[in-house]
Amino acid sequence: MARRPRAPSSSSSLSSATAPHSDPRATMATAPPRILLCGDVLGCLNHLFKRVQSVNKSTGPFDALLCVGQFFPDSADGLDEVADYIEGRSAVPIPTYFTGDYGVGAVRFLSAASKLPSNRGFKTDGLEVCPNLFWLKGSGKFSLHGLTVVYLSGRQSSGADESGIYSEDDVGALRALAEEQGIVDLFLTYPGVSCGADTSNTPPVVADPSGCDPLVSELAAEIKPRYHIAGTKGVFYAREPYTNNESLHVTRFLGLAAVGNKDKQLCAMKEVNAYITLLGHYITVVIYICLPEIYSCDFSYSSIYDVNGRGRTERSCWFCLSSPNVESHLVLSIGESYYCALAKGPLVPNHVLLVPVDHCPNTLTMPLDTETELEKYKSALNIYFKNQAKAVVFFELIFPQSPHANLQAIPIPLSKASNVKRIFNLASKKLGFEFATLNPGLTLDARPRFS
């Protein structure tokens, strides 16, 4: 069987070089991290932090703020505002991380920060510039509240102004990190990916190849992050998600406008581990609990049989991750014994499947020790849909020649949830059979199982 990508173990609530937080199941038992993102700050710290405090008060609390692009101002006019925070006259409201050492005042303030005793040594999680403000220098990988964050701090060399550029060593370090196991959640860069690809729905200012960095595109292809976040040409831009070679997850690119930008473009992207939505003009929220939106089409369980009515072999099974026929773009997360995927033909939006990784006919034949993971997936889906004022109906079709188990998860309005049992019983009577109700208090090992 071909090797399949796996979610790393969840031995720690924080990530390390092996990114244990990337395990989809790790977020099920703990509160998901809530991260704010913004583009070029350009020294407008009062404007930025006023907005952060407002958002934090209304929809927070948030764990951190990540800033991509140019953090320091373009002119000396903005230096006093920056100095107020760095020198302690104003307070940074939440832990804030920024990339780039360019702009007026950058060398002055960051050189001083680099000499602080607390910033000596190899620190990939940011040099502390002042309380709650951290500079992501060069390139690196670190854990942020259970998320793996990889960054490239700086711009491509233009041959003229050599300040604020990334080095060959920075790029080499990221290429080495790309070889490590585990999924990268956020990849932070200043320039975006090469704009030559997929420009059909791209704003003209973004599609213009000037300012794009092909090397960043190469790194994104090697790192395969869930989200690539970049400052980009003064506008907000979210491109279509794209697939990666030898990877079951997609990458979503998000280009963020500068702080104070008036371009009101809204973003709403959902996946099993992340929910991103634009707040105001330039800040986005990342909440790791949601699902992609997908719209309904026909659903038929008969499609799992071949034309002669024979059950599929393991190699040709549509649900086996090792099969060349697997619809990998629908897979949302992979655990040890189960994976979660979008239904190819959903009955309703957000219809998902919980599928055993191993080839087995139904979930009742799965080993007892896999039940805990299945219950965690179900619990996570219940929490997500409850936040949308919906309940979940789980059902599984089991018949003699079932080739590969798949537990269906169908969201319904909470207002209709109390009628589900009655409707199921009415339907079964019309078909000449009855449902047996199990005691919900039964332990996992006491539930009926098939041999």
Coordinates of C-alpha atoms in Angstrom, one line a residue:
M1 CA 0.0 0.0 0.0
A2 CA 1.3 3.5 -0.9
R3 CA 2.3 5.6 2.0
R4 CA -0.4 8.1 3.0
P5 CA 0.1 11.5 4.7
R6 CA -0.7 11.4 8.4
A7 CA -1.5 14.0 11.0
P8 CA 1.3 14.1 13.5
S9 CA 0.8 13.0 17.1
S10 CA -0.9 15.2 19.6
S11 CA 1.5 14.8 22.5
S12 CA 1.6 18.6 23.2
S13 CA -0.9 21.4 22.9
L14 CA 1.9 23.5 21.3
S15 CA 3.8 22.7 18.2
S16 CA 7.5 22.0 17.7
A17 CA 9.7 21.3 14.8
T18 CA 7.6 18.2 14.1
A19 CA 4.3 20.3 14.2
P20 CA 2.2 18.0 16.5
H21 CA -0.5 20.7 16.5
S22 CA -1.2 19.9 12.8
D23 CA -3.1 16.8 13.9
P24 CA -6.7 17.6 13.1
R25 CA -7.8 15.8 16.3
A26 CA -5.6 18.0 18.5
T27 CA -8.0 20.9 18.0
M28 CA -11.0 18.9 19.0
A29 CA -10.3 18.6 22.7
T30 CA -9.0 22.2 23.2
A31 CA -10.3 25.7 22.3
P32 CA -9.2 26.6 18.8
P33 CA -6.6 29.4 18.5
R34 CA -8.0 32.8 17.3
I35 CA -5.5 34.8 15.3
L36 CA -5.8 38.2 13.7
L37 CA -4.0 39.0 10.4
C38 CA -3.1 42.3 8.8
G39 CA -1.1 43.5 5.8
D40 CA 1.4 46.4 5.5
V41 CA 1.2 48.5 8.7
L42 CA 3.5 51.3 7.4
G43 CA 3.9 52.7 10.9
C44 CA 0.2 53.3 11.5
L45 CA 0.2 51.6 14.9
N46 CA -2.4 53.8 16.5
H47 CA -4.9 53.0 13.7
L48 CA -4.0 49.3 13.8
F49 CA -4.2 48.8 17.5
K50 CA -7.4 50.9 17.9
R51 CA -9.0 48.5 15.4
V52 CA -7.5 45.5 17.1
Q53 CA -8.9 46.6 20.5
S54 CA -12.3 47.2 19.0
V55 CA -12.4 43.7 17.3
N56 CA -11.0 42.1 20.4
K57 CA -13.8 43.6 22.6
S58 CA -16.6 42.8 20.2
T59 CA -15.6 39.3 19.0
G60 CA -12.5 38.3 21.0
P61 CA -10.5 37.6 22.8
F62 CA -7.8 36.8 20.3
D63 CA -4.5 35.2 20.9
A64 CA -2.2 37.0 18.6
L65 CA -1.8 39.4 15.6
L66 CA 0.4 38.5 12.6
C67 CA 1.5 41.4 10.4
V68 CA 2.9 40.8 6.9
G69 CA 4.5 43.3 4.6
Q70 CA 6.2 46.6 5.6
F71 CA 5.8 47.2 9.3
F72 CA 7.7 50.5 9.6
P73 CA 6.7 53.8 8.0
D74 CA 7.7 55.2 4.6
S75 CA 8.7 58.6 6.1
A76 CA 10.0 60.1 9.3
D77 CA 6.5 61.5 10.0
G78 CA 5.4 58.2 11.4
L79 CA 8.4 57.6 13.7
D80 CA 7.0 59.2 16.8
E81 CA 4.0 56.9 16.7
V82 CA 6.2 53.8 16.4
A83 CA 8.5 55.1 19.1
D84 CA 5.7 55.6 21.5
Y85 CA 5.0 51.8 21.5
I86 CA 8.6 50.6 21.3
E87 CA 9.8 52.9 24.1
G88 CA 6.8 52.1 26.4
R89 CA 4.7 55.2 26.3
S90 CA 1.8 53.2 24.6
A91 CA 1.0 49.5 25.1
V92 CA 0.7 46.9 22.4
P93 CA -2.7 45.3 23.2
I94 CA -2.1 41.7 22.2
P95 CA 1.0 39.6 21.2
T96 CA 1.9 41.0 17.8
Y97 CA 4.4 39.4 15.3
F98 CA 5.7 41.2 12.2
T99 CA 8.0 40.4 9.3
G100 CA 10.5 42.7 7.6
D101 CA 13.3 45.0 8.7
Y102 CA 12.7 47.8 6.2
G103 CA 11.1 51.2 6.3
V104 CA 12.2 54.4 8.2
G105 CA 13.4 53.6 11.7
A106 CA 13.6 49.9 11.1
V107 CA 17.4 49.7 11.5
R108 CA 17.4 51.9 14.5
F109 CA 14.8 50.1 16.5
L110 CA 15.6 46.5 15.4
S111 CA 19.4 46.9 16.0
A112 CA 18.7 47.9 19.5
A113 CA 16.3 45.0 20.0
S114 CA 18.8 42.5 18.6
K115 CA 21.3 43.5 21.4
L116 CA 19.0 42.8 24.2
P117 CA 20.1 39.8 26.4
S118 CA 16.8 38.1 26.0
N119 CA 17.2 38.1 22.2
R120 CA 20.5 36.4 22.1
G121 CA 20.9 33.0 20.5
F122 CA 18.8 31.2 17.9
K123 CA 15.2 32.4 18.2
T124 CA 12.8 31.5 15.5
D125 CA 9.7 32.6 17.4
G126 CA 10.5 36.3 17.2
L127 CA 12.9 38.8 18.8
E128 CA 11.1 40.9 21.5
V129 CA 11.1 44.5 20.5
C130 CA 9.0 45.6 23.4
P131 CA 6.3 43.9 25.5
N132 CA 3.9 42.1 23.2
L133 CA 5.8 43.0 20.0
F134 CA 8.0 40.5 18.2
W135 CA 10.1 40.7 15.1
L136 CA 10.2 37.6 12.9
K137 CA 13.8 37.9 11.6
G138 CA 15.1 36.1 8.5
S139 CA 13.2 32.9 8.1
G140 CA 12.0 30.2 10.5
K141 CA 9.3 28.0 11.9
F142 CA 7.6 28.2 15.2
S143 CA 4.5 27.2 17.2
L144 CA 1.8 29.8 17.9
H145 CA -1.0 28.5 20.1
G146 CA -1.0 25.1 18.4
L147 CA -0.4 26.4 14.8
T148 CA 2.7 25.8 12.8
V149 CA 3.9 29.2 11.4
V150 CA 6.6 29.4 8.8
Y151 CA 7.9 32.8 7.6
L152 CA 10.2 34.5 5.1
S153 CA 11.0 38.0 6.4
G154 CA 12.0 40.4 3.7
R155 CA 11.9 41.2 0.0
Q156 CA 13.8 39.9 -3.0
S157 CA 17.0 41.8 -3.8
S158 CA 16.6 44.5 -6.4
G159 CA 20.3 45.2 -6.8
A160 CA 19.8 48.8 -5.6
D161 CA 18.4 49.1 -2.1
E162 CA 19.8 46.1 -0.1
S163 CA 17.9 46.8 3.1
G164 CA 15.2 44.5 4.2
I165 CA 16.0 41.7 1.8
Y166 CA 16.0 37.9 2.5
S167 CA 19.2 36.0 2.0
E168 CA 20.2 32.7 0.4
D169 CA 20.6 31.2 3.9
D170 CA 17.0 32.2 4.7
V171 CA 15.7 30.4 1.6
G172 CA 17.9 27.4 2.2
A173 CA 16.6 27.1 5.8
L174 CA 13.0 27.0 4.6
R175 CA 13.8 24.4 1.9
A176 CA 15.2 22.2 4.7
L177 CA 12.1 22.8 6.8
A178 CA 9.9 21.8 3.9
E179 CA 11.5 18.3 4.1
E180 CA 10.3 17.8 7.7
Q181 CA 7.1 15.9 8.5
G182 CA 3.9 17.7 9.5
I183 CA 1.6 20.2 7.9
V184 CA 2.4 24.0 8.0
D185 CA -0.7 26.0 8.9
L186 CA 0.5 29.5 7.9
F187 CA 3.2 30.6 5.6
L188 CA 4.0 34.4 5.9
T189 CA 5.8 36.3 3.2
Y190 CA 5.9 39.9 2.0
P191 CA 5.6 39.4 -1.7
G192 CA 2.9 37.1 -3.1
V193 CA 3.3 34.1 -5.3
S194 CA 4.1 34.5 -9.0
C195 CA 1.0 36.1 -10.5
G196 CA 1.4 34.3 -13.8
A197 CA -0.8 31.4 -12.6
D198 CA -4.5 31.5 -12.4
T199 CA -5.2 35.1 -13.2
S200 CA -8.7 34.6 -14.5
N201 CA -10.4 36.2 -11.5
T202 CA -7.5 38.3 -10.3
P203 CA -7.7 42.1 -10.0
P204 CA -5.5 43.8 -12.6
V205 CA -3.3 45.3 -10.0
V206 CA -2.6 41.9 -8.6
A207 CA -2.2 40.2 -12.0
D208 CA 0.5 42.6 -12.9
P209 CA 3.7 40.5 -12.7
S210 CA 5.8 43.4 -11.4
G211 CA 6.5 42.9 -7.7
C212 CA 5.7 39.1 -7.7
D213 CA 8.5 36.8 -6.6
P214 CA 8.9 33.5 -8.4
L215 CA 11.1 32.2 -5.5
V216 CA 8.3 32.6 -3.1
S217 CA 6.1 30.6 -5.4
E218 CA 8.7 27.8 -5.4
L219 CA 8.9 27.9 -1.6
A220 CA 5.1 27.8 -1.3
A221 CA 5.0 24.7 -3.6
E222 CA 7.6 23.0 -1.4
I223 CA 6.2 23.9 2.0
K224 CA 2.5 23.2 1.0
P225 CA 0.9 25.4 3.7
R226 CA -2.8 25.4 4.5
Y227 CA -2.7 29.2 4.1
H228 CA -0.2 31.4 2.4
I229 CA -0.5 35.0 3.8
A230 CA 1.2 37.9 2.1
G231 CA 1.1 41.7 1.8
T232 CA 0.2 42.4 -1.8
K233 CA 0.0 45.6 -3.8
G234 CA -2.4 47.5 -1.6
V235 CA -5.5 45.5 -2.1
F236 CA -7.2 42.5 -0.5
Y237 CA -7.1 39.4 -2.7
A238 CA -8.1 35.8 -2.0
R239 CA -7.4 33.4 -4.9
E240 CA -9.1 30.1 -5.5
P241 CA -7.6 27.3 -3.3
Y242 CA -5.1 25.1 -5.2
T243 CA -3.9 21.6 -4.8
N244 CA -0.3 20.5 -4.0
N245 CA 1.7 17.6 -5.3
E246 CA 1.8 14.6 -3.0
S247 CA -0.5 16.3 -0.5
L248 CA -4.1 15.8 0.4
H249 CA -4.8 19.3 1.6
V250 CA -5.2 22.4 -0.5
T251 CA -3.5 25.8 -0.1
R252 CA -5.4 29.1 0.1
F253 CA -3.5 32.3 -0.8
L254 CA -4.6 35.4 1.0
G255 CA -3.1 38.8 0.0
L256 CA -3.8 41.5 2.6
A257 CA -4.1 45.2 2.0
A258 CA -2.3 47.9 4.0
V259 CA -3.7 49.1 7.3
G260 CA -6.3 51.8 6.7
N261 CA -7.1 50.6 3.2
K262 CA -10.6 51.6 2.1
D263 CA -11.1 48.7 -0.3
K264 CA -14.0 46.8 1.3
Q265 CA -13.5 43.3 -0.1
L266 CA -15.0 40.5 2.0
C267 CA -13.6 37.0 2.3
A268 CA -15.4 33.9 3.6
M269 CA -13.4 30.7 3.4
K270 CA -14.1 27.6 5.5
E271 CA -12.4 24.3 6.0
V272 CA -12.3 21.6 8.6
N273 CA -9.4 23.2 10.5
A274 CA -9.8 26.9 9.7
Y275 CA -12.3 29.7 9.2
I276 CA -11.1 32.9 7.7
T277 CA -13.2 36.0 7.4
L278 CA -12.2 39.6 6.7
L279 CA -13.0 42.1 9.5
G280 CA -13.3 45.7 8.4
H281 CA -10.8 46.7 5.7
Y282 CA -7.7 44.8 6.4
I283 CA -7.9 42.4 9.4
T284 CA -8.8 38.7 9.1
V285 CA -9.7 36.2 11.8
V286 CA -8.5 32.6 11.9
I287 CA -10.6 30.2 14.0
Y288 CA -9.6 26.6 13.6
I289 CA -12.9 24.7 13.7
C290 CA -14.9 25.1 10.5
L291 CA -15.8 23.4 7.2
P292 CA -15.8 24.4 3.6
E293 CA -19.0 25.6 2.0
I294 CA -20.2 23.4 -0.8
Y295 CA -23.5 23.3 -2.6
S296 CA -25.8 20.4 -3.1
C297 CA -26.0 18.0 -6.0
D298 CA -27.2 14.4 -6.4
F299 CA -26.2 11.8 -3.8
S300 CA -26.3 8.1 -4.5
Y301 CA -24.7 5.3 -2.4
S302 CA -25.0 3.0 -5.4
S303 CA -22.0 4.7 -7.0
I304 CA -19.7 2.7 -4.7
Y305 CA -20.4 -0.4 -6.8
D306 CA -19.0 -1.2 -10.2
V307 CA -21.2 -1.7 -13.3
N308 CA -21.4 -5.5 -12.6
G309 CA -22.6 -5.0 -9.0
R310 CA -19.4 -6.4 -7.5
G311 CA -17.8 -4.7 -4.5
R312 CA -14.7 -2.7 -5.5
T313 CA -11.2 -4.1 -4.7
E314 CA -9.0 -2.2 -2.3
R315 CA -6.9 -0.7 -5.1
S316 CA -9.9 0.6 -7.0
C317 CA -11.9 1.6 -3.9
W318 CA -12.9 5.3 -4.1
F319 CA -12.5 5.6 -0.3
C320 CA -9.0 4.0 0.2
L321 CA -6.4 6.8 0.5
S322 CA -3.9 4.6 -1.3
S323 CA -6.1 4.1 -4.3
P324 CA -5.3 6.1 -7.5
N325 CA -9.1 6.7 -7.7
V326 CA -9.4 8.6 -4.4
E327 CA -10.9 12.1 -4.7
S328 CA -8.0 13.6 -2.6
H329 CA -9.2 17.2 -3.1
L330 CA -12.3 16.4 -1.0
V331 CA -10.2 15.1 2.0
L332 CA -10.3 17.6 4.9
S333 CA -8.2 15.9 7.6
I334 CA -6.6 12.5 8.3
G335 CA -6.3 10.9 11.7
E336 CA -4.9 7.6 12.8
S337 CA -7.9 5.4 12.0
Y338 CA -10.4 7.8 10.4
Y339 CA -10.4 10.7 7.9
C340 CA -12.9 13.4 7.3
A341 CA -14.0 14.4 3.7
L342 CA -16.6 16.4 1.9
A343 CA -19.3 14.3 0.3
K344 CA -18.8 14.1 -3.5
G345 CA -22.6 14.5 -4.0
P346 CA -23.8 16.3 -0.9
L347 CA -27.4 16.3 0.2
V348 CA -27.0 19.7 1.7
P349 CA -24.1 22.3 2.1
N350 CA -21.4 21.1 4.5
H351 CA -22.4 17.4 4.1
V352 CA -19.3 15.4 5.2
L353 CA -18.2 11.8 5.6
L354 CA -16.2 10.1 8.3
V355 CA -14.3 7.3 6.7
P356 CA -12.1 4.5 8.1
V357 CA -8.5 4.8 6.8
D358 CA -8.4 1.0 6.5
H359 CA -10.5 -0.9 4.0
C360 CA -13.4 -2.3 6.0
P361 CA -17.1 -2.7 5.2
N362 CA -18.7 -0.8 8.1
T363 CA -17.7 1.1 11.2
L364 CA -19.0 -1.6 13.5
T365 CA -16.3 -4.0 12.4
M366 CA -13.6 -1.4 13.2
P367 CA -11.3 -2.3 16.2
L368 CA -12.7 -1.0 19.6
D369 CA -9.7 1.3 20.2
T370 CA -10.7 3.4 17.1
E371 CA -14.0 4.4 18.6
T372 CA -12.5 7.2 20.7
E373 CA -11.1 8.9 17.6
L374 CA -14.5 8.6 15.8
E375 CA -16.3 10.1 18.7
K376 CA -13.8 13.1 18.7
Y377 CA -14.6 13.7 15.1
K378 CA -18.3 13.5 15.7
S379 CA -18.0 15.8 18.7
A380 CA -16.1 18.4 16.7
L381 CA -18.7 18.4 14.0
N382 CA -21.5 18.8 16.6
I383 CA -19.7 21.8 18.1
Y384 CA -19.2 23.4 14.7
F385 CA -22.7 22.9 13.5
K386 CA -24.2 24.0 16.9
N387 CA -22.4 27.4 16.3
Q388 CA -24.4 27.6 13.0
A389 CA -27.7 26.8 14.8
K390 CA -27.7 23.4 13.3
A391 CA -27.8 19.8 14.6
V392 CA -26.1 16.8 12.9
V393 CA -27.7 13.6 11.8
F394 CA -25.2 10.8 11.5
F395 CA -26.1 7.7 9.6
E396 CA -24.4 4.7 7.9
L397 CA -25.6 2.4 5.2
I398 CA -24.6 -1.2 6.0
F399 CA -25.4 -4.0 3.6
P400 CA -23.9 -7.4 2.8
Q401 CA -21.5 -6.2 0.1
S402 CA -20.5 -2.9 1.6
P403 CA -17.0 -2.3 0.2
H404 CA -15.8 0.6 2.4
A405 CA -17.5 2.1 5.4
N406 CA -18.5 5.8 5.4
L407 CA -20.5 7.5 8.1
Q408 CA -22.6 10.3 6.8
A409 CA -22.8 13.6 8.7
I410 CA -25.8 15.8 7.6
P411 CA -26.4 19.2 9.2
I412 CA -30.1 20.2 9.7
P413 CA -31.7 23.3 11.3
L414 CA -32.0 23.0 15.1
S415 CA -35.7 23.8 14.7
K416 CA -36.2 20.5 13.0
A417 CA -33.9 18.4 15.1
S418 CA -36.7 17.3 17.5
N419 CA -38.6 15.7 14.6
V420 CA -35.8 13.6 13.3
K421 CA -36.6 10.4 15.3
R422 CA -40.3 10.6 14.5
I423 CA -39.7 11.1 10.8
F424 CA -37.2 8.2 10.7
N425 CA -39.7 5.9 12.4
L426 CA -42.5 6.9 10.1
A427 CA -40.4 6.2 7.1
S428 CA -39.3 2.8 8.4
K429 CA -42.9 1.8 9.0
K430 CA -43.7 2.6 5.4
L431 CA -40.9 0.3 4.3
G432 CA -41.9 -2.5 6.7
F433 CA -39.3 -2.4 9.4
E434 CA -38.6 -0.7 12.7
F435 CA -35.6 1.0 14.2
A436 CA -34.2 -0.3 17.5
T437 CA -33.1 2.4 20.0
L438 CA -29.8 1.9 21.8
N439 CA -29.3 3.1 25.3
P440 CA -27.2 6.3 24.9
G441 CA -25.5 5.5 28.2
L442 CA -23.8 2.4 26.9
T443 CA -20.1 2.4 27.0
L444 CA -18.2 1.9 23.7
D445 CA -17.3 -1.7 24.5
A446 CA -21.0 -2.5 25.3
R447 CA -22.4 -1.4 21.9
P448 CA -23.4 -4.0 19.4
R449 CA -20.6 -4.9 16.9
F450 CA -20.3 -7.0 13.8
S451 CA -17.7 -9.7 13.5

